[in-house]
């Protein structure tokens, strides 16, 4: 095994907590999150960057963690679905997904919520077209997207009302 493929220590911040992992540089961030850090919210769907079920935020940018070598996360701030909710409460998006029936089998749901959260952080009052565009990297085989889009619109309405 060459030196470049040896394991190394990688420091990163995950959901506000500093972590050091011992990983191969090209190991997928998705695997490190799930297997080393026990954060199983990010799911593996396609493993090829097509479905968005593995989405996380890396320094505020929505990425497919199945395509990110963990070395790229050195020193970065990572937010997973586990970092979005409060300790006991669902956040407004999670609540809206529940109320609108936006989650069925649930495989896509963490990635959809992260994509929606990212969208609402940039555009608090998205139009239906902006919601569709915001979800363009996330596939759902179950819902037909209507309930998901409604949930995001509902979450935006709740935010305005609060
Ligand atoms: S599992 Fe990463 S994009 Fe599908
Ligand atoms: S709820 Fe099943 S893939 Fe979206």
PDB file of C-alpha atoms and ligand atoms in Angstrom:
ATOM      1  CA  UNK A   1       0.000   0.000   0.000  1.00  0.00           C
ATOM      2  CA  UNK A   2       1.481   3.394  -0.909  1.00  0.00           C
ATOM      3  CA  UNK A   3       1.919   6.159   1.653  1.00  0.00           C
ATOM      4  CA  UNK A   4      -0.737   8.237  -0.093  1.00  0.00           C
ATOM      5  CA  UNK A   5      -3.330   5.553   0.545  1.00  0.00           C
ATOM      6  CA  UNK A   6      -2.492   5.162   4.229  1.00  0.00           C
ATOM      7  CA  UNK A   7      -5.002   6.205   6.821  1.00  0.00           C
ATOM      8  CA  UNK A   8      -4.588   9.642   8.322  1.00  0.00           C
ATOM      9  CA  UNK A   9      -6.214  11.754  10.995  1.00  0.00           C
ATOM     10  CA  UNK A  10      -8.757  14.190   9.655  1.00  0.00           C
ATOM     11  CA  UNK A  11     -10.280  16.927  11.789  1.00  0.00           C
ATOM     12  CA  UNK A  12     -13.705  18.229  10.993  1.00  0.00           C
ATOM     13  CA  UNK A  13     -16.667  19.771  12.741  1.00  0.00           C
ATOM     14  CA  UNK A  14     -19.894  17.832  12.499  1.00  0.00           C
ATOM     15  CA  UNK A  15     -23.139  19.384  13.687  1.00  0.00           C
ATOM     16  CA  UNK A  16     -21.149  21.816  15.811  1.00  0.00           C
ATOM     17  CA  UNK A  17     -18.920  19.201  17.466  1.00  0.00           C
ATOM     18  CA  UNK A  18     -15.199  18.831  16.734  1.00  0.00           C
ATOM     19  CA  UNK A  19     -14.311  15.351  15.526  1.00  0.00           C
ATOM     20  CA  UNK A  20     -11.106  13.577  14.558  1.00  0.00           C
ATOM     21  CA  UNK A  21     -11.448  10.525  12.359  1.00  0.00           C
ATOM     22  CA  UNK A  22      -8.855   8.023  11.228  1.00  0.00           C
ATOM     23  CA  UNK A  23      -9.644   7.394   7.590  1.00  0.00           C
ATOM     24  CA  UNK A  24      -8.225   6.796   4.146  1.00  0.00           C
ATOM     25  CA  UNK A  25      -8.027  10.151   2.343  1.00  0.00           C
ATOM     26  CA  UNK A  26     -10.265   8.980  -0.485  1.00  0.00           C
ATOM     27  CA  UNK A  27     -12.787   7.289   1.789  1.00  0.00           C
ATOM     28  CA  UNK A  28     -16.239   8.664   1.112  1.00  0.00           C
ATOM     29  CA  UNK A  29     -17.502  11.260   3.567  1.00  0.00           C
ATOM     30  CA  UNK A  30     -20.805   9.347   3.529  1.00  0.00           C
ATOM     31  CA  UNK A  31     -19.124   6.216   4.901  1.00  0.00           C
ATOM     32  CA  UNK A  32     -17.165   8.099   7.544  1.00  0.00           C
ATOM     33  CA  UNK A  33     -20.316   9.838   8.759  1.00  0.00           C
ATOM     34  CA  UNK A  34     -22.320   6.627   8.870  1.00  0.00           C
ATOM     35  CA  UNK A  35     -19.751   4.089  10.023  1.00  0.00           C
ATOM     36  CA  UNK A  36     -17.298   6.038  12.140  1.00  0.00           C
ATOM     37  CA  UNK A  37     -19.496   8.753  13.552  1.00  0.00           C
ATOM     38  CA  UNK A  38     -22.753   6.808  13.741  1.00  0.00           C
ATOM     39  CA  UNK A  39     -24.677   9.466  11.815  1.00  0.00           C
ATOM     40  CA  UNK A  40     -26.915   7.275   9.692  1.00  0.00           C
ATOM     41  CA  UNK A  41     -29.306  10.021   8.594  1.00  0.00           C
ATOM     42  CA  UNK A  42     -27.501  10.491   5.274  1.00  0.00           C
ATOM     43  CA  UNK A  43     -28.529   7.526   3.131  1.00  0.00           C
ATOM     44  CA  UNK A  44     -26.865   5.758   0.245  1.00  0.00           C
ATOM     45  CA  UNK A  45     -29.163   5.596  -2.747  1.00  0.00           C
ATOM     46  CA  UNK A  46     -27.294   5.532  -6.046  1.00  0.00           C
ATOM     47  CA  UNK A  47     -23.744   6.027  -4.771  1.00  0.00           C
ATOM     48  CA  UNK A  48     -23.071   7.982  -7.970  1.00  0.00           C
ATOM     49  CA  UNK A  49     -24.103  11.548  -7.261  1.00  0.00           C
ATOM     50  CA  UNK A  50     -27.510  11.267  -8.898  1.00  0.00           C
ATOM     51  CA  UNK A  51     -30.126  10.905  -6.163  1.00  0.00           C
ATOM     52  CA  UNK A  52     -29.224  13.322  -3.360  1.00  0.00           C
ATOM     53  CA  UNK A  53     -30.160  10.919  -0.562  1.00  0.00           C
ATOM     54  CA  UNK A  54     -26.655  11.324   0.886  1.00  0.00           C
ATOM     55  CA  UNK A  55     -26.838  15.160   0.915  1.00  0.00           C
ATOM     56  CA  UNK A  56     -25.062  17.086   3.652  1.00  0.00           C
ATOM     57  CA  UNK A  57     -23.965  20.689   3.982  1.00  0.00           C
ATOM     58  CA  UNK A  58     -20.212  21.220   3.725  1.00  0.00           C
ATOM     59  CA  UNK A  59     -19.328  24.750   4.803  1.00  0.00           C
ATOM     60  CA  UNK A  60     -22.885  25.704   3.907  1.00  0.00           C
ATOM     61  CA  UNK A  61     -22.804  24.159   0.447  1.00  0.00           C
ATOM     62  CA  UNK A  62     -25.132  21.284  -0.389  1.00  0.00           C
ATOM     63  CA  UNK A  63     -23.024  18.304  -1.484  1.00  0.00           C
ATOM     64  CA  UNK A  64     -23.520  14.633  -2.240  1.00  0.00           C
ATOM     65  CA  UNK A  65     -21.439  13.001   0.476  1.00  0.00           C
ATOM     66  CA  UNK A  66     -21.054   9.837  -1.639  1.00  0.00           C
ATOM     67  CA  UNK A  67     -18.845  11.880  -3.974  1.00  0.00           C
ATOM     68  CA  UNK A  68     -16.785  13.736  -1.361  1.00  0.00           C
ATOM     69  CA  UNK A  69     -13.450  12.212  -0.293  1.00  0.00           C
ATOM     70  CA  UNK A  70     -13.191  12.705   3.447  1.00  0.00           C
ATOM     71  CA  UNK A  71      -9.890  14.536   2.994  1.00  0.00           C
ATOM     72  CA  UNK A  72     -11.881  17.303   1.307  1.00  0.00           C
ATOM     73  CA  UNK A  73     -13.748  17.745   4.593  1.00  0.00           C
ATOM     74  CA  UNK A  74     -10.551  18.455   6.529  1.00  0.00           C
ATOM     75  CA  UNK A  75     -11.250  21.533   8.679  1.00  0.00           C
ATOM     76  CA  UNK A  76     -14.765  21.889   7.283  1.00  0.00           C
ATOM     77  CA  UNK A  77     -18.090  22.355   8.997  1.00  0.00           C
ATOM     78  CA  UNK A  78     -20.472  19.544   8.139  1.00  0.00           C
ATOM     79  CA  UNK A  79     -24.180  19.599   8.865  1.00  0.00           C
ATOM     80  CA  UNK A  80     -26.156  16.379   8.599  1.00  0.00           C
ATOM     81  CA  UNK A  81     -29.847  15.844   9.112  1.00  0.00           C
ATOM     82  CA  UNK A  82     -29.091  15.014  12.755  1.00  0.00           C
ATOM     83  CA  UNK A  83     -27.811  18.566  13.205  1.00  0.00           C
ATOM     84  CA  UNK A  84     -30.936  20.290  11.936  1.00  0.00           C
ATOM     85  CA  UNK A  85     -33.434  19.391  14.639  1.00  0.00           C
ATOM     86  CA  UNK A  86     -33.317  20.586  18.206  1.00  0.00           C
ATOM     87  CA  UNK A  87     -32.604  18.039  20.916  1.00  0.00           C
ATOM     88  CA  UNK A  88     -36.248  17.058  21.253  1.00  0.00           C
ATOM     89  CA  UNK A  89     -38.252  19.058  18.724  1.00  0.00           C
ATOM     90  CA  UNK A  90     -38.575  18.677  14.993  1.00  0.00           C
ATOM     91  CA  UNK A  91     -37.627  21.799  13.108  1.00  0.00           C
ATOM     92  CA  UNK A  92     -40.262  23.561  11.004  1.00  0.00           C
ATOM     93  CA  UNK A  93     -39.332  21.707   7.826  1.00  0.00           C
ATOM     94  CA  UNK A  94     -39.407  18.315   9.486  1.00  0.00           C
ATOM     95  CA  UNK A  95     -42.767  19.169  11.060  1.00  0.00           C
ATOM     96  CA  UNK A  96     -44.155  20.328   7.715  1.00  0.00           C
ATOM     97  CA  UNK A  97     -42.932  17.157   5.982  1.00  0.00           C
ATOM     98  CA  UNK A  98     -44.745  15.141   8.618  1.00  0.00           C
ATOM     99  CA  UNK A  99     -47.956  17.135   8.345  1.00  0.00           C
ATOM    100  CA  UNK A 100     -48.024  17.263   4.531  1.00  0.00           C
ATOM    101  CA  UNK A 101     -47.132  13.622   3.958  1.00  0.00           C
ATOM    102  CA  UNK A 102     -43.848  14.551   2.317  1.00  0.00           C
ATOM    103  CA  UNK A 103     -42.113  11.420   3.598  1.00  0.00           C
ATOM    104  CA  UNK A 104     -43.138   7.902   2.646  1.00  0.00           C
ATOM    105  CA  UNK A 105     -40.370   5.283   2.608  1.00  0.00           C
ATOM    106  CA  UNK A 106     -38.060   7.984   3.957  1.00  0.00           C
ATOM    107  CA  UNK A 107     -34.907   7.144   2.010  1.00  0.00           C
ATOM    108  CA  UNK A 108     -34.851  10.501   0.254  1.00  0.00           C
ATOM    109  CA  UNK A 109     -36.179  12.486   3.209  1.00  0.00           C
ATOM    110  CA  UNK A 110     -32.961  13.539   4.990  1.00  0.00           C
ATOM    111  CA  UNK A 111     -31.475  14.770   1.707  1.00  0.00           C
ATOM    112  CA  UNK A 112     -34.692  16.532   0.732  1.00  0.00           C
ATOM    113  CA  UNK A 113     -34.882  18.297   4.088  1.00  0.00           C
ATOM    114  CA  UNK A 114     -31.258  19.410   3.846  1.00  0.00           C
ATOM    115  CA  UNK A 115     -31.791  20.658   0.286  1.00  0.00           C
ATOM    116  CA  UNK A 116     -34.941  22.474   1.381  1.00  0.00           C
ATOM    117  CA  UNK A 117     -33.201  23.943   4.404  1.00  0.00           C
ATOM    118  CA  UNK A 118     -30.408  25.163   2.149  1.00  0.00           C
ATOM    119  CA  UNK A 119     -32.982  26.690  -0.205  1.00  0.00           C
ATOM    120  CA  UNK A 120     -34.876  28.460   2.585  1.00  0.00           C
ATOM    121  CA  UNK A 121     -31.656  29.842   4.046  1.00  0.00           C
ATOM    122  CA  UNK A 122     -30.987  31.555   0.707  1.00  0.00           C
ATOM    123  CA  UNK A 123     -34.575  32.238  -0.300  1.00  0.00           C
ATOM    124  CA  UNK A 124     -36.987  32.375   2.671  1.00  0.00           C
ATOM    125  CA  UNK A 125     -40.031  32.858   0.421  1.00  0.00           C
ATOM    126  CA  UNK A 126     -39.443  30.602  -2.574  1.00  0.00           C
ATOM    127  CA  UNK A 127     -41.817  30.454  -5.504  1.00  0.00           C
ATOM    128  CA  UNK A 128     -43.030  27.014  -6.649  1.00  0.00           C
ATOM    129  CA  UNK A 129     -40.466  27.172  -9.465  1.00  0.00           C
ATOM    130  CA  UNK A 130     -37.685  27.980  -7.000  1.00  0.00           C
ATOM    131  CA  UNK A 131     -38.752  25.054  -4.805  1.00  0.00           C
ATOM    132  CA  UNK A 132     -38.578  22.711  -7.811  1.00  0.00           C
ATOM    133  CA  UNK A 133     -35.184  24.087  -8.746  1.00  0.00           C
ATOM    134  CA  UNK A 134     -33.981  23.725  -5.149  1.00  0.00           C
ATOM    135  CA  UNK A 135     -34.928  20.045  -5.208  1.00  0.00           C
ATOM    136  CA  UNK A 136     -33.489  19.368  -8.655  1.00  0.00           C
ATOM    137  CA  UNK A 137     -30.647  17.272  -7.223  1.00  0.00           C
ATOM    138  CA  UNK A 138     -32.875  15.102  -5.069  1.00  0.00           C
ATOM    139  CA  UNK A 139     -34.878  12.168  -6.356  1.00  0.00           C
ATOM    140  CA  UNK A 140     -37.920  10.640  -4.680  1.00  0.00           C
ATOM    141  CA  UNK A 141     -39.431   7.406  -5.929  1.00  0.00           C
ATOM    142  CA  UNK A 142     -42.507   7.508  -3.712  1.00  0.00           C
ATOM    143  CA  UNK A 143     -44.266  10.828  -3.342  1.00  0.00           C
ATOM    144  CA  UNK A 144     -44.473  12.386  -6.782  1.00  0.00           C
ATOM    145  CA  UNK A 145     -42.977  15.531  -5.172  1.00  0.00           C
ATOM    146  CA  UNK A 146     -46.295  17.382  -4.697  1.00  0.00           C
ATOM    147  CA  UNK A 147     -46.416  16.795  -0.931  1.00  0.00           C
ATOM    148  CA  UNK A 148     -42.731  17.615  -0.592  1.00  0.00           C
ATOM    149  CA  UNK A 149     -43.158  20.940  -2.405  1.00  0.00           C
ATOM    150  CA  UNK A 150     -46.226  21.694  -0.295  1.00  0.00           C
ATOM    151  CA  UNK A 151     -44.253  20.940   2.873  1.00  0.00           C
ATOM    152  CA  UNK A 152     -41.515  23.373   1.883  1.00  0.00           C
ATOM    153  CA  UNK A 153     -44.070  26.069   1.048  1.00  0.00           C
ATOM    154  CA  UNK A 154     -45.784  25.390   4.389  1.00  0.00           C
ATOM    155  CA  UNK A 155     -42.498  25.663   6.260  1.00  0.00           C
ATOM    156  CA  UNK A 156     -41.879  29.031   4.584  1.00  0.00           C
ATOM    157  CA  UNK A 157     -45.396  30.192   5.581  1.00  0.00           C
ATOM    158  CA  UNK A 158     -44.847  29.112   9.191  1.00  0.00           C
ATOM    159  CA  UNK A 159     -41.598  31.049   9.277  1.00  0.00           C
ATOM    160  CA  UNK A 160     -43.412  34.197   8.121  1.00  0.00           C
ATOM    161  CA  UNK A 161     -46.148  33.712  10.728  1.00  0.00           C
ATOM    162  CA  UNK A 162     -43.716  33.238  13.633  1.00  0.00           C
TER     163      UNK A 162
HETATM  164  S1  LIG B   1     -26.130   8.193  -2.838  1.00  0.00           S
HETATM  165 FE1  LIG B   1     -25.112  10.060  -3.158  1.00  0.00          FE
HETATM  166  S2  LIG B   1     -26.179  11.035  -4.742  1.00  0.00           S
HETATM  167 FE2  LIG B   1     -27.137   9.092  -4.561  1.00  0.00          FE
HETATM  168  S1  LIG B   2     -40.213   8.946   0.249  1.00  0.00           S
HETATM  169 FE1  LIG B   2     -39.441   7.124  -0.678  1.00  0.00          FE
HETATM  170  S2  LIG B   2     -37.916   7.846  -2.052  1.00  0.00           S
HETATM  171 FE2  LIG B   2     -38.842   9.629  -1.291  1.00  0.00          FE
END
